[in-house]
């Protein structure tokens, strides 16, 4: 984990070969000169150029940084080459420049467990729209997109995204052993067209091509609509997610694109992996569009979406350690609001008022009023959150008891989709119509067993009543005089 300070220094948690619980300065980064000065020690001492960092990235066991001159630095478990030209992974505790990109500008970098993908300017400087794509590292699943499974110790150009390609790269992401790339059509005489390409391991459908096959060369994900412009992309360990400019989000891969990992379950029922992109339903609009989309990001087994022009966050997937940000650790199969203010327009207005009050400071009563509003809003939020949690649990338990699977807004009962009235009789008929022979047989066994239980209970109660009546009758008979 890394961050950069305002003075261009890099701070890291966990450096060298030892773990660190507190931030420590990455050795040698604060006073580094530009990469070309490292070649000549005398020149380095005479004309040192201070560097600033523009971005950082971390993978499974490696870290990367791009400086203000567009040079790429790497440290951790990095791809290396023996004297005989053999590929291997070696631990490097200090940042090293990637010399292969000298004379070009590295704009973006992404990394998986042991492979790296970089978007680099075709020329010396980045002028926009001239990025090409390189990859290197472990390639045992074809995750480098070079048409084979041979590992590379140094960057190699991916031919599909080279300078002569009809597609230009603008976004890259890596999963554990797969890679995803967003591209634009270079031709200016056509409408703007963006495509998502994936390659690497496909065991859990994380490539989105409808199969679980491993693919060694980039292929477009055909399940995405061609008319949408994709603005953001990210990969989890075993799933992939993209978001379009009009607010539509698609996920695919392990556990219906949720990436919940093999030990996750849906109350004992296997939901299956998503081999094609699944469009994520928005609880906010009750449709498939999140208003004001900004960015999507994937963790190992969860997804976070920033929407509402930066004022809202949604999360779904595995909830362990509270990564979904909703004050719970349970998994969520549908997007839930991350409890981060501002949660609605009222909060935005309050913050705007508070900013004006802080500059003028002419009316102390305004500040007091804002504090009261925020306090009341916070209390109401806590109350609504507890009510929502209770309702979610109750609705999920009820749904499981009826339909034998957890509630999922993407597969709401048909009667609820068509109207606001839940017709349980109609839904049961739909279940019978859609069930195969094995499911019908299991239903028959279940209801036979249930009916048998009802009959046994009725019989038991009848016997109890008969015995009770017999006892009453016998008791009455004892009290009758013998002469009568």
GROMACS .gro file of C-alpha atoms in nm:
model
  484
    1UNK     CA    1   0.000   0.000   0.000
    2UNK     CA    2   0.142   0.337  -0.101
    3UNK     CA    3   0.061   0.708  -0.115
    4UNK     CA    4   0.246   1.019  -0.227
    5UNK     CA    5   0.301   1.334  -0.026
    6UNK     CA    6   0.269   1.689  -0.152
    7UNK     CA    7   0.646   1.710  -0.190
    8UNK     CA    8   0.670   1.410  -0.422
    9UNK     CA    9   0.784   1.158  -0.161
   10UNK     CA   10   0.643   0.807  -0.163
   11UNK     CA   11   0.515   0.657   0.162
   12UNK     CA   12   0.464   0.283   0.194
   13UNK     CA   13   0.328   0.028   0.441
   14UNK     CA   14   0.548  -0.281   0.429
   15UNK     CA   15   0.893  -0.219   0.284
   16UNK     CA   16   1.205  -0.426   0.233
   17UNK     CA   17   1.148  -0.782   0.350
   18UNK     CA   18   0.983  -0.683   0.678
   19UNK     CA   19   0.623  -0.584   0.741
   20UNK     CA   20   0.549  -0.238   0.877
   21UNK     CA   21   0.244  -0.130   1.074
   22UNK     CA   22   0.313   0.240   1.027
   23UNK     CA   23   0.398   0.446   0.715
   24UNK     CA   24   0.765   0.456   0.624
   25UNK     CA   25   0.946   0.646   0.352
   26UNK     CA   26   1.033   0.438   0.045
   27UNK     CA   27   1.414   0.440   0.048
   28UNK     CA   28   1.578   0.652  -0.217
   29UNK     CA   29   1.264   0.801  -0.369
   30UNK     CA   30   1.267   1.144  -0.210
   31UNK     CA   31   1.596   1.260  -0.367
   32UNK     CA   32   1.586   1.066  -0.693
   33UNK     CA   33   1.673   1.246  -1.011
   34UNK     CA   34   1.532   1.171  -1.353
   35UNK     CA   35   1.614   0.822  -1.487
   36UNK     CA   36   1.865   0.947  -1.745
   37UNK     CA   37   2.075   1.108  -1.469
   38UNK     CA   38   2.121   0.768  -1.306
   39UNK     CA   39   2.345   0.660  -1.591
   40UNK     CA   40   2.612   0.916  -1.513
   41UNK     CA   41   2.705   0.963  -1.148
   42UNK     CA   42   2.887   1.292  -1.212
   43UNK     CA   43   2.594   1.433  -1.405
   44UNK     CA   44   2.365   1.308  -1.131
   45UNK     CA   45   2.548   1.509  -0.866
   46UNK     CA   46   2.580   1.826  -1.075
   47UNK     CA   47   2.232   1.848  -1.222
   48UNK     CA   48   1.986   1.660  -1.008
   49UNK     CA   49   1.625   1.705  -1.114
   50UNK     CA   50   1.373   1.659  -0.830
   51UNK     CA   51   1.089   1.426  -0.918
   52UNK     CA   52   0.725   1.421  -0.825
   53UNK     CA   53   0.498   1.119  -0.848
   54UNK     CA   54   0.187   1.131  -1.065
   55UNK     CA   55   0.038   0.788  -0.982
   56UNK     CA   56   0.103   0.460  -0.804
   57UNK     CA   57  -0.024   0.105  -0.850
   58UNK     CA   58   0.004  -0.218  -0.652
   59UNK     CA   59  -0.045  -0.580  -0.757
   60UNK     CA   60  -0.022  -0.913  -0.578
   61UNK     CA   61   0.336  -0.873  -0.450
   62UNK     CA   62   0.470  -0.580  -0.652
   63UNK     CA   63   0.442  -0.201  -0.663
   64UNK     CA   64   0.477   0.060  -0.937
   65UNK     CA   65   0.505   0.437  -0.959
   66UNK     CA   66   0.495   0.681  -1.252
   67UNK     CA   67   0.687   1.003  -1.199
   68UNK     CA   68   0.626   1.352  -1.335
   69UNK     CA   69   0.852   1.284  -1.635
   70UNK     CA   70   0.653   0.977  -1.737
   71UNK     CA   71   0.914   0.723  -1.620
   72UNK     CA   72   0.802   0.393  -1.462
   73UNK     CA   73   0.953   0.255  -1.141
   74UNK     CA   74   0.893  -0.091  -0.992
   75UNK     CA   75   0.977  -0.279  -0.674
   76UNK     CA   76   0.869  -0.597  -0.496
   77UNK     CA   77   0.848  -0.934  -0.674
   78UNK     CA   78   0.955  -0.811  -1.016
   79UNK     CA   79   1.014  -0.998  -1.346
   80UNK     CA   80   1.385  -1.059  -1.401
   81UNK     CA   81   1.612  -1.243  -1.644
   82UNK     CA   82   1.910  -1.468  -1.575
   83UNK     CA   83   2.238  -1.444  -1.765
   84UNK     CA   84   2.112  -1.730  -1.981
   85UNK     CA   85   1.796  -1.536  -2.069
   86UNK     CA   86   1.568  -1.740  -1.843
   87UNK     CA   87   1.266  -1.571  -1.685
   88UNK     CA   88   1.227  -1.559  -1.306
   89UNK     CA   89   1.066  -1.348  -1.033
   90UNK     CA   90   1.302  -1.176  -0.789
   91UNK     CA   91   1.235  -0.960  -0.484
   92UNK     CA   92   1.356  -0.598  -0.513
   93UNK     CA   93   1.318  -0.383  -0.203
   94UNK     CA   94   1.412  -0.050  -0.369
   95UNK     CA   95   1.239   0.117  -0.668
   96UNK     CA   96   1.410   0.049  -1.001
   97UNK     CA   97   1.340   0.231  -1.330
   98UNK     CA   98   1.202   0.035  -1.626
   99UNK     CA   99   1.459   0.137  -1.886
  100UNK     CA  100   1.266  -0.012  -2.178
  101UNK     CA  101   1.038   0.294  -2.187
  102UNK     CA  102   1.319   0.549  -2.190
  103UNK     CA  103   1.229   0.815  -2.447
  104UNK     CA  104   0.854   0.754  -2.406
  105UNK     CA  105   0.591   0.854  -2.150
  106UNK     CA  106   0.424   0.589  -1.936
  107UNK     CA  107   0.068   0.708  -1.875
  108UNK     CA  108  -0.094   0.410  -1.697
  109UNK     CA  109   0.017   0.082  -1.543
  110UNK     CA  110  -0.175  -0.219  -1.411
  111UNK     CA  111  -0.052  -0.540  -1.251
  112UNK     CA  112  -0.186  -0.877  -1.144
  113UNK     CA  113  -0.024  -1.141  -0.928
  114UNK     CA  114   0.292  -1.164  -1.139
  115UNK     CA  115   0.224  -0.980  -1.466
  116UNK     CA  116   0.229  -0.615  -1.571
  117UNK     CA  117   0.054  -0.414  -1.843
  118UNK     CA  118   0.149  -0.054  -1.929
  119UNK     CA  119  -0.008   0.209  -2.155
  120UNK     CA  120   0.279   0.407  -2.307
  121UNK     CA  121   0.295   0.697  -2.552
  122UNK     CA  122   0.389   0.598  -2.905
  123UNK     CA  123   0.608   0.908  -2.932
  124UNK     CA  124   0.837   1.078  -2.685
  125UNK     CA  125   0.560   1.275  -2.518
  126UNK     CA  126   0.195   1.201  -2.456
  127UNK     CA  127  -0.033   1.421  -2.664
  128UNK     CA  128  -0.354   1.227  -2.605
  129UNK     CA  129  -0.489   0.942  -2.812
  130UNK     CA  130  -0.151   0.794  -2.900
  131UNK     CA  131  -0.112   0.519  -2.640
  132UNK     CA  132   0.017   0.169  -2.717
  133UNK     CA  133   0.013  -0.128  -2.483
  134UNK     CA  134   0.303  -0.336  -2.347
  135UNK     CA  135   0.302  -0.640  -2.117
  136UNK     CA  136   0.557  -0.855  -1.937
  137UNK     CA  137   0.591  -1.098  -1.645
  138UNK     CA  138   0.443  -1.441  -1.580
  139UNK     CA  139   0.238  -1.565  -1.876
  140UNK     CA  140   0.135  -1.915  -1.769
  141UNK     CA  141  -0.230  -1.838  -1.856
  142UNK     CA  142  -0.176  -1.613  -2.158
  143UNK     CA  143  -0.245  -1.303  -1.947
  144UNK     CA  144   0.014  -1.101  -2.145
  145UNK     CA  145  -0.200  -1.117  -2.461
  146UNK     CA  146   0.097  -1.208  -2.681
  147UNK     CA  147  -0.059  -1.517  -2.841
  148UNK     CA  148   0.133  -1.772  -2.633
  149UNK     CA  149   0.209  -1.877  -2.274
  150UNK     CA  150   0.577  -1.785  -2.269
  151UNK     CA  151   0.674  -1.555  -1.981
  152UNK     CA  152   0.860  -1.230  -2.057
  153UNK     CA  153   1.115  -1.058  -1.834
  154UNK     CA  154   1.099  -0.732  -2.034
  155UNK     CA  155   0.807  -0.536  -2.187
  156UNK     CA  156   0.674  -0.662  -2.522
  157UNK     CA  157   0.430  -0.470  -2.743
  158UNK     CA  158   0.082  -0.624  -2.772
  159UNK     CA  159   0.032  -0.616  -3.149
  160UNK     CA  160  -0.345  -0.564  -3.132
  161UNK     CA  161  -0.281  -0.235  -2.950
  162UNK     CA  162   0.028  -0.115  -3.138
  163UNK     CA  163   0.077   0.210  -3.324
  164UNK     CA  164  -0.059   0.065  -3.649
  165UNK     CA  165  -0.375  -0.071  -3.486
  166UNK     CA  166  -0.717   0.075  -3.559
  167UNK     CA  167  -0.781   0.086  -3.183
  168UNK     CA  168  -0.621   0.319  -2.930
  169UNK     CA  169  -0.591   0.222  -2.561
  170UNK     CA  170  -0.722   0.448  -2.286
  171UNK     CA  171  -0.778   0.217  -1.985
  172UNK     CA  172  -0.614  -0.102  -1.856
  173UNK     CA  173  -0.674  -0.338  -1.562
  174UNK     CA  174  -0.542  -0.672  -1.436
  175UNK     CA  175  -0.698  -0.952  -1.236
  176UNK     CA  176  -0.498  -1.229  -1.073
  177UNK     CA  177  -0.427  -1.401  -1.406
  178UNK     CA  178  -0.630  -1.207  -1.662
  179UNK     CA  179  -0.619  -0.865  -1.826
  180UNK     CA  180  -0.880  -0.620  -1.956
  181UNK     CA  181  -0.830  -0.322  -2.188
  182UNK     CA  182  -1.060  -0.039  -2.302
  183UNK     CA  183  -1.005   0.107  -2.649
  184UNK     CA  184  -1.147   0.372  -2.883
  185UNK     CA  185  -1.185   0.346  -3.258
  186UNK     CA  186  -0.915   0.564  -3.417
  187UNK     CA  187  -1.118   0.649  -3.727
  188UNK     CA  188  -1.266   1.000  -3.705
  189UNK     CA  189  -1.521   0.947  -3.985
  190UNK     CA  190  -1.724   0.712  -3.766
  191UNK     CA  191  -1.921   0.753  -3.446
  192UNK     CA  192  -1.720   0.722  -3.124
  193UNK     CA  193  -1.694   0.352  -3.043
  194UNK     CA  194  -1.537   0.193  -2.738
  195UNK     CA  195  -1.464  -0.176  -2.687
  196UNK     CA  196  -1.354  -0.390  -2.394
  197UNK     CA  197  -1.092  -0.657  -2.468
  198UNK     CA  198  -0.992  -0.940  -2.233
  199UNK     CA  199  -0.737  -1.222  -2.232
  200UNK     CA  200  -0.580  -1.469  -1.991
  201UNK     CA  201  -0.739  -1.733  -1.771
  202UNK     CA  202  -1.113  -1.781  -1.811
  203UNK     CA  203  -1.192  -2.056  -1.561
  204UNK     CA  204  -1.459  -1.850  -1.387
  205UNK     CA  205  -1.588  -1.655  -1.686
  206UNK     CA  206  -1.381  -1.348  -1.599
  207UNK     CA  207  -1.309  -1.291  -1.970
  208UNK     CA  208  -1.679  -1.254  -2.054
  209UNK     CA  209  -1.660  -1.451  -2.381
  210UNK     CA  210  -1.923  -1.711  -2.291
  211UNK     CA  211  -1.673  -1.988  -2.213
  212UNK     CA  212  -1.427  -2.088  -1.942
  213UNK     CA  213  -1.143  -2.126  -2.193
  214UNK     CA  214  -0.805  -1.960  -2.154
  215UNK     CA  215  -0.738  -1.702  -2.429
  216UNK     CA  216  -0.384  -1.589  -2.512
  217UNK     CA  217  -0.470  -1.303  -2.751
  218UNK     CA  218  -0.700  -1.002  -2.694
  219UNK     CA  219  -1.062  -1.060  -2.790
  220UNK     CA  220  -1.349  -0.808  -2.763
  221UNK     CA  221  -1.626  -0.878  -2.513
  222UNK     CA  222  -1.924  -0.912  -2.746
  223UNK     CA  223  -2.179  -0.917  -2.466
  224UNK     CA  224  -2.141  -0.541  -2.415
  225UNK     CA  225  -2.351  -0.299  -2.625
  226UNK     CA  226  -2.143  -0.134  -2.897
  227UNK     CA  227  -2.334   0.194  -2.870
  228UNK     CA  228  -2.217   0.266  -2.513
  229UNK     CA  229  -1.903   0.461  -2.431
  230UNK     CA  230  -1.715   0.284  -2.151
  231UNK     CA  231  -1.552   0.526  -1.907
  232UNK     CA  232  -1.409   0.301  -1.635
  233UNK     CA  233  -1.277  -0.053  -1.596
  234UNK     CA  234  -1.133  -0.271  -1.321
  235UNK     CA  235  -1.068  -0.636  -1.237
  236UNK     CA  236  -1.096  -0.834  -0.916
  237UNK     CA  237  -0.917  -1.162  -0.864
  238UNK     CA  238  -1.177  -1.355  -1.064
  239UNK     CA  239  -1.423  -1.097  -1.197
  240UNK     CA  240  -1.434  -0.789  -1.422
  241UNK     CA  241  -1.649  -0.475  -1.415
  242UNK     CA  242  -1.703  -0.181  -1.652
  243UNK     CA  243  -1.922   0.131  -1.637
  244UNK     CA  244  -2.050   0.342  -1.926
  245UNK     CA  245  -2.098   0.717  -1.951
  246UNK     CA  246  -2.476   0.676  -1.933
  247UNK     CA  247  -2.455   0.494  -1.598
  248UNK     CA  248  -2.484   0.129  -1.698
  249UNK     CA  249  -2.261  -0.117  -1.511
  250UNK     CA  250  -2.171  -0.468  -1.624
  251UNK     CA  251  -1.997  -0.739  -1.425
  252UNK     CA  252  -1.890  -1.091  -1.518
  253UNK     CA  253  -1.684  -1.372  -1.371
  254UNK     CA  254  -1.699  -1.577  -1.052
  255UNK     CA  255  -2.035  -1.609  -0.872
  256UNK     CA  256  -2.245  -1.418  -1.128
  257UNK     CA  257  -1.977  -1.152  -1.159
  258UNK     CA  258  -1.971  -1.082  -0.785
  259UNK     CA  259  -1.627  -1.238  -0.745
  260UNK     CA  260  -1.718  -1.392  -0.411
  261UNK     CA  261  -1.453  -1.667  -0.438
  262UNK     CA  262  -1.503  -2.046  -0.419
  263UNK     CA  263  -1.609  -2.071  -0.053
  264UNK     CA  264  -1.900  -1.830  -0.097
  265UNK     CA  265  -2.248  -1.971  -0.129
  266UNK     CA  266  -2.606  -1.864  -0.186
  267UNK     CA  267  -2.767  -2.055   0.102
  268UNK     CA  268  -2.639  -2.385  -0.027
  269UNK     CA  269  -2.737  -2.322  -0.389
  270UNK     CA  270  -2.477  -2.284  -0.664
  271UNK     CA  271  -2.557  -1.967  -0.856
  272UNK     CA  272  -2.292  -2.031  -1.118
  273UNK     CA  273  -2.034  -1.802  -1.272
  274UNK     CA  274  -2.126  -1.532  -1.523
  275UNK     CA  275  -1.967  -1.622  -1.857
  276UNK     CA  276  -2.124  -1.317  -2.023
  277UNK     CA  277  -2.157  -0.961  -1.889
  278UNK     CA  278  -2.449  -0.911  -1.652
  279UNK     CA  279  -2.602  -0.566  -1.630
  280UNK     CA  280  -2.621  -0.450  -1.268
  281UNK     CA  281  -2.957  -0.315  -1.154
  282UNK     CA  282  -2.962   0.022  -0.981
  283UNK     CA  283  -3.177   0.035  -0.663
  284UNK     CA  284  -3.178   0.414  -0.696
  285UNK     CA  285  -3.361   0.428  -1.029
  286UNK     CA  286  -3.522   0.082  -1.012
  287UNK     CA  287  -3.366   0.029  -1.353
  288UNK     CA  288  -3.019  -0.029  -1.492
  289UNK     CA  289  -2.869   0.320  -1.480
  290UNK     CA  290  -2.672   0.480  -1.200
  291UNK     CA  291  -2.704   0.858  -1.223
  292UNK     CA  292  -2.382   1.053  -1.271
  293UNK     CA  293  -2.134   0.762  -1.299
  294UNK     CA  294  -1.768   0.836  -1.222
  295UNK     CA  295  -1.558   0.526  -1.160
  296UNK     CA  296  -1.578   0.155  -1.083
  297UNK     CA  297  -1.317  -0.030  -0.876
  298UNK     CA  298  -1.281  -0.398  -0.784
  299UNK     CA  299  -1.135  -0.554  -0.475
  300UNK     CA  300  -1.045  -0.920  -0.449
  301UNK     CA  301  -1.411  -1.018  -0.416
  302UNK     CA  302  -1.617  -0.698  -0.413
  303UNK     CA  303  -1.697  -0.400  -0.635
  304UNK     CA  304  -1.735  -0.029  -0.556
  305UNK     CA  305  -1.898   0.229  -0.783
  306UNK     CA  306  -1.872   0.605  -0.748
  307UNK     CA  307  -2.178   0.777  -0.895
  308UNK     CA  308  -2.392   1.085  -0.845
  309UNK     CA  309  -2.108   1.297  -0.990
  310UNK     CA  310  -1.897   1.198  -0.690
  311UNK     CA  311  -2.160   1.237  -0.418
  312UNK     CA  312  -2.268   0.871  -0.397
  313UNK     CA  313  -2.099   0.534  -0.362
  314UNK     CA  314  -2.243   0.187  -0.414
  315UNK     CA  315  -2.084  -0.147  -0.323
  316UNK     CA  316  -2.166  -0.515  -0.367
  317UNK     CA  317  -1.997  -0.854  -0.331
  318UNK     CA  318  -1.820  -1.005  -0.032
  319UNK     CA  319  -1.872  -0.804   0.284
  320UNK     CA  320  -1.599  -0.945   0.510
  321UNK     CA  321  -1.408  -0.690   0.716
  322UNK     CA  322  -1.679  -0.434   0.633
  323UNK     CA  323  -1.539  -0.357   0.285
  324UNK     CA  324  -1.887  -0.270   0.155
  325UNK     CA  325  -1.906   0.026   0.393
  326UNK     CA  326  -2.260  -0.032   0.516
  327UNK     CA  327  -2.179  -0.106   0.881
  328UNK     CA  328  -2.212  -0.482   0.823
  329UNK     CA  329  -1.990  -0.774   0.727
  330UNK     CA  330  -2.252  -0.974   0.534
  331UNK     CA  331  -2.229  -1.030   0.159
  332UNK     CA  332  -2.451  -0.825  -0.070
  333UNK     CA  333  -2.572  -0.966  -0.402
  334UNK     CA  334  -2.705  -0.627  -0.516
  335UNK     CA  335  -2.561  -0.272  -0.490
  336UNK     CA  336  -2.602  -0.111  -0.149
  337UNK     CA  337  -2.532   0.251  -0.057
  338UNK     CA  338  -2.195   0.309   0.109
  339UNK     CA  339  -2.260   0.504   0.428
  340UNK     CA  340  -2.053   0.804   0.331
  341UNK     CA  341  -2.188   1.164   0.336
  342UNK     CA  342  -2.326   1.345   0.155
  343UNK     CA  343  -2.603   1.088   0.108
  344UNK     CA  344  -2.855   1.316  -0.064
  345UNK     CA  345  -2.908   1.666  -0.196
  346UNK     CA  346  -2.984   1.801   0.152
  347UNK     CA  347  -2.632   1.714   0.265
  348UNK     CA  348  -2.488   1.893  -0.037
  349UNK     CA  349  -2.687   2.205   0.045
  350UNK     CA  350  -2.574   2.187   0.408
  351UNK     CA  351  -2.207   2.164   0.307
  352UNK     CA  352  -2.246   2.459   0.068
  353UNK     CA  353  -2.407   2.667   0.343
  354UNK     CA  354  -2.135   2.564   0.584
  355UNK     CA  355  -1.864   2.673   0.339
  356UNK     CA  356  -2.020   3.017   0.301
  357UNK     CA  357  -2.054   3.055   0.677
  358UNK     CA  358  -1.690   2.964   0.736
  359UNK     CA  359  -1.571   3.235   0.496
  360UNK     CA  360  -1.790   3.514   0.621
  361UNK     CA  361  -1.820   3.405   0.987
  362UNK     CA  362  -2.068   3.689   1.025
  363UNK     CA  363  -2.350   3.488   1.170
  364UNK     CA  364  -2.273   3.239   1.447
  365UNK     CA  365  -2.637   3.138   1.454
  366UNK     CA  366  -2.604   2.991   1.104
  367UNK     CA  367  -2.326   2.757   1.217
  368UNK     CA  368  -2.533   2.645   1.514
  369UNK     CA  369  -2.831   2.577   1.289
  370UNK     CA  370  -2.616   2.373   1.050
  371UNK     CA  371  -2.474   2.169   1.336
  372UNK     CA  372  -2.826   2.093   1.457
  373UNK     CA  373  -2.929   1.990   1.105
  374UNK     CA  374  -2.628   1.761   1.069
  375UNK     CA  375  -2.687   1.609   1.412
  376UNK     CA  376  -3.055   1.546   1.336
  377UNK     CA  377  -2.970   1.403   0.995
  378UNK     CA  378  -2.710   1.171   1.151
  379UNK     CA  379  -2.961   1.041   1.407
  380UNK     CA  380  -3.222   0.986   1.136
  381UNK     CA  381  -2.963   0.806   0.924
  382UNK     CA  382  -2.880   0.566   1.210
  383UNK     CA  383  -3.251   0.495   1.263
  384UNK     CA  384  -3.315   0.435   0.892
  385UNK     CA  385  -3.005   0.216   0.867
  386UNK     CA  386  -3.125  -0.012   1.150
  387UNK     CA  387  -3.474  -0.032   0.997
  388UNK     CA  388  -3.329  -0.110   0.655
  389UNK     CA  389  -3.109  -0.387   0.798
  390UNK     CA  390  -3.409  -0.546   0.971
  391UNK     CA  391  -3.621  -0.525   0.655
  392UNK     CA  392  -3.342  -0.673   0.441
  393UNK     CA  393  -3.303  -0.970   0.674
  394UNK     CA  394  -3.677  -1.031   0.697
  395UNK     CA  395  -3.730  -1.002   0.321
  396UNK     CA  396  -3.438  -1.233   0.247
  397UNK     CA  397  -3.555  -1.499   0.496
  398UNK     CA  398  -3.909  -1.480   0.357
  399UNK     CA  399  -3.784  -1.504  -0.001
  400UNK     CA  400  -3.567  -1.808   0.079
  401UNK     CA  401  -3.856  -1.983   0.253
  402UNK     CA  402  -4.078  -1.939  -0.054
  403UNK     CA  403  -3.844  -1.962  -0.352
  404UNK     CA  404  -3.554  -2.164  -0.203
  405UNK     CA  405  -3.297  -1.895  -0.294
  406UNK     CA  406  -3.190  -1.552  -0.160
  407UNK     CA  407  -3.359  -1.238  -0.287
  408UNK     CA  408  -3.187  -1.080  -0.585
  409UNK     CA  409  -3.323  -0.763  -0.743
  410UNK     CA  410  -3.204  -0.881  -1.083
  411UNK     CA  411  -3.438  -1.179  -1.059
  412UNK     CA  412  -3.737  -1.033  -0.878
  413UNK     CA  413  -4.060  -1.236  -0.889
  414UNK     CA  414  -4.247  -1.169  -1.211
  415UNK     CA  415  -4.560  -1.043  -1.039
  416UNK     CA  416  -4.357  -0.779  -0.853
  417UNK     CA  417  -4.197  -0.665  -1.177
  418UNK     CA  418  -4.536  -0.627  -1.344
  419UNK     CA  419  -4.720  -0.467  -1.053
  420UNK     CA  420  -4.682  -0.359  -0.692
  421UNK     CA  421  -4.883  -0.660  -0.567
  422UNK     CA  422  -4.709  -0.985  -0.481
  423UNK     CA  423  -4.924  -1.274  -0.607
  424UNK     CA  424  -4.775  -1.579  -0.433
  425UNK     CA  425  -5.016  -1.818  -0.607
  426UNK     CA  426  -4.912  -1.686  -0.948
  427UNK     CA  427  -4.543  -1.705  -0.852
  428UNK     CA  428  -4.582  -2.066  -0.745
  429UNK     CA  429  -4.740  -2.143  -1.082
  430UNK     CA  430  -4.441  -1.973  -1.250
  431UNK     CA  431  -4.206  -2.190  -1.046
  432UNK     CA  432  -4.388  -2.503  -1.159
  433UNK     CA  433  -4.379  -2.390  -1.523
  434UNK     CA  434  -4.006  -2.316  -1.517
  435UNK     CA  435  -3.898  -2.623  -1.316
  436UNK     CA  436  -3.740  -2.919  -1.487
  437UNK     CA  437  -3.825  -3.283  -1.410
  438UNK     CA  438  -3.572  -3.315  -1.126
  439UNK     CA  439  -3.692  -2.995  -0.960
  440UNK     CA  440  -4.055  -3.105  -0.989
  441UNK     CA  441  -3.961  -3.439  -0.832
  442UNK     CA  442  -3.792  -3.260  -0.541
  443UNK     CA  443  -4.095  -3.034  -0.499
  444UNK     CA  444  -4.323  -3.338  -0.494
  445UNK     CA  445  -4.110  -3.507  -0.227
  446UNK     CA  446  -4.100  -3.187  -0.022
  447UNK     CA  447  -4.475  -3.132  -0.029
  448UNK     CA  448  -4.552  -3.501   0.021
  449UNK     CA  449  -4.334  -3.490   0.332
  450UNK     CA  450  -4.498  -3.169   0.445
  451UNK     CA  451  -4.848  -3.309   0.381
  452UNK     CA  452  -4.757  -3.625   0.569
  453UNK     CA  453  -4.646  -3.411   0.861
  454UNK     CA  454  -4.978  -3.224   0.856
  455UNK     CA  455  -5.174  -3.549   0.851
  456UNK     CA  456  -4.969  -3.687   1.139
  457UNK     CA  457  -5.028  -3.371   1.337
  458UNK     CA  458  -5.403  -3.380   1.269
  459UNK     CA  459  -5.420  -3.747   1.363
  460UNK     CA  460  -5.226  -3.680   1.682
  461UNK     CA  461  -5.464  -3.401   1.779
  462UNK     CA  462  -5.770  -3.619   1.701
  463UNK     CA  463  -5.629  -3.893   1.921
  464UNK     CA  464  -5.565  -3.640   2.199
  465UNK     CA  465  -5.924  -3.515   2.173
  466UNK     CA  466  -6.061  -3.872   2.179
  467UNK     CA  467  -5.851  -3.962   2.483
  468UNK     CA  468  -5.958  -3.642   2.659
  469UNK     CA  469  -6.324  -3.717   2.587
  470UNK     CA  470  -6.281  -4.074   2.711
  471UNK     CA  471  -6.121  -3.951   3.036
  472UNK     CA  472  -6.404  -3.706   3.090
  473UNK     CA  473  -6.657  -3.978   3.022
  474UNK     CA  474  -6.492  -4.222   3.263
  475UNK     CA  475  -6.466  -3.955   3.528
  476UNK     CA  476  -6.835  -3.879   3.493
  477UNK     CA  477  -6.914  -4.252   3.514
  478UNK     CA  478  -6.732  -4.291   3.848
  479UNK     CA  479  -6.934  -4.012   4.002
  480UNK     CA  480  -7.265  -4.182   3.905
  481UNK     CA  481  -7.432  -4.362   4.203
  482UNK     CA  482  -7.430  -4.741   4.179
  483UNK     CA  483  -7.801  -4.767   4.198
  484UNK     CA  484  -7.852  -4.557   3.890
   0.00000   0.00000   0.00000
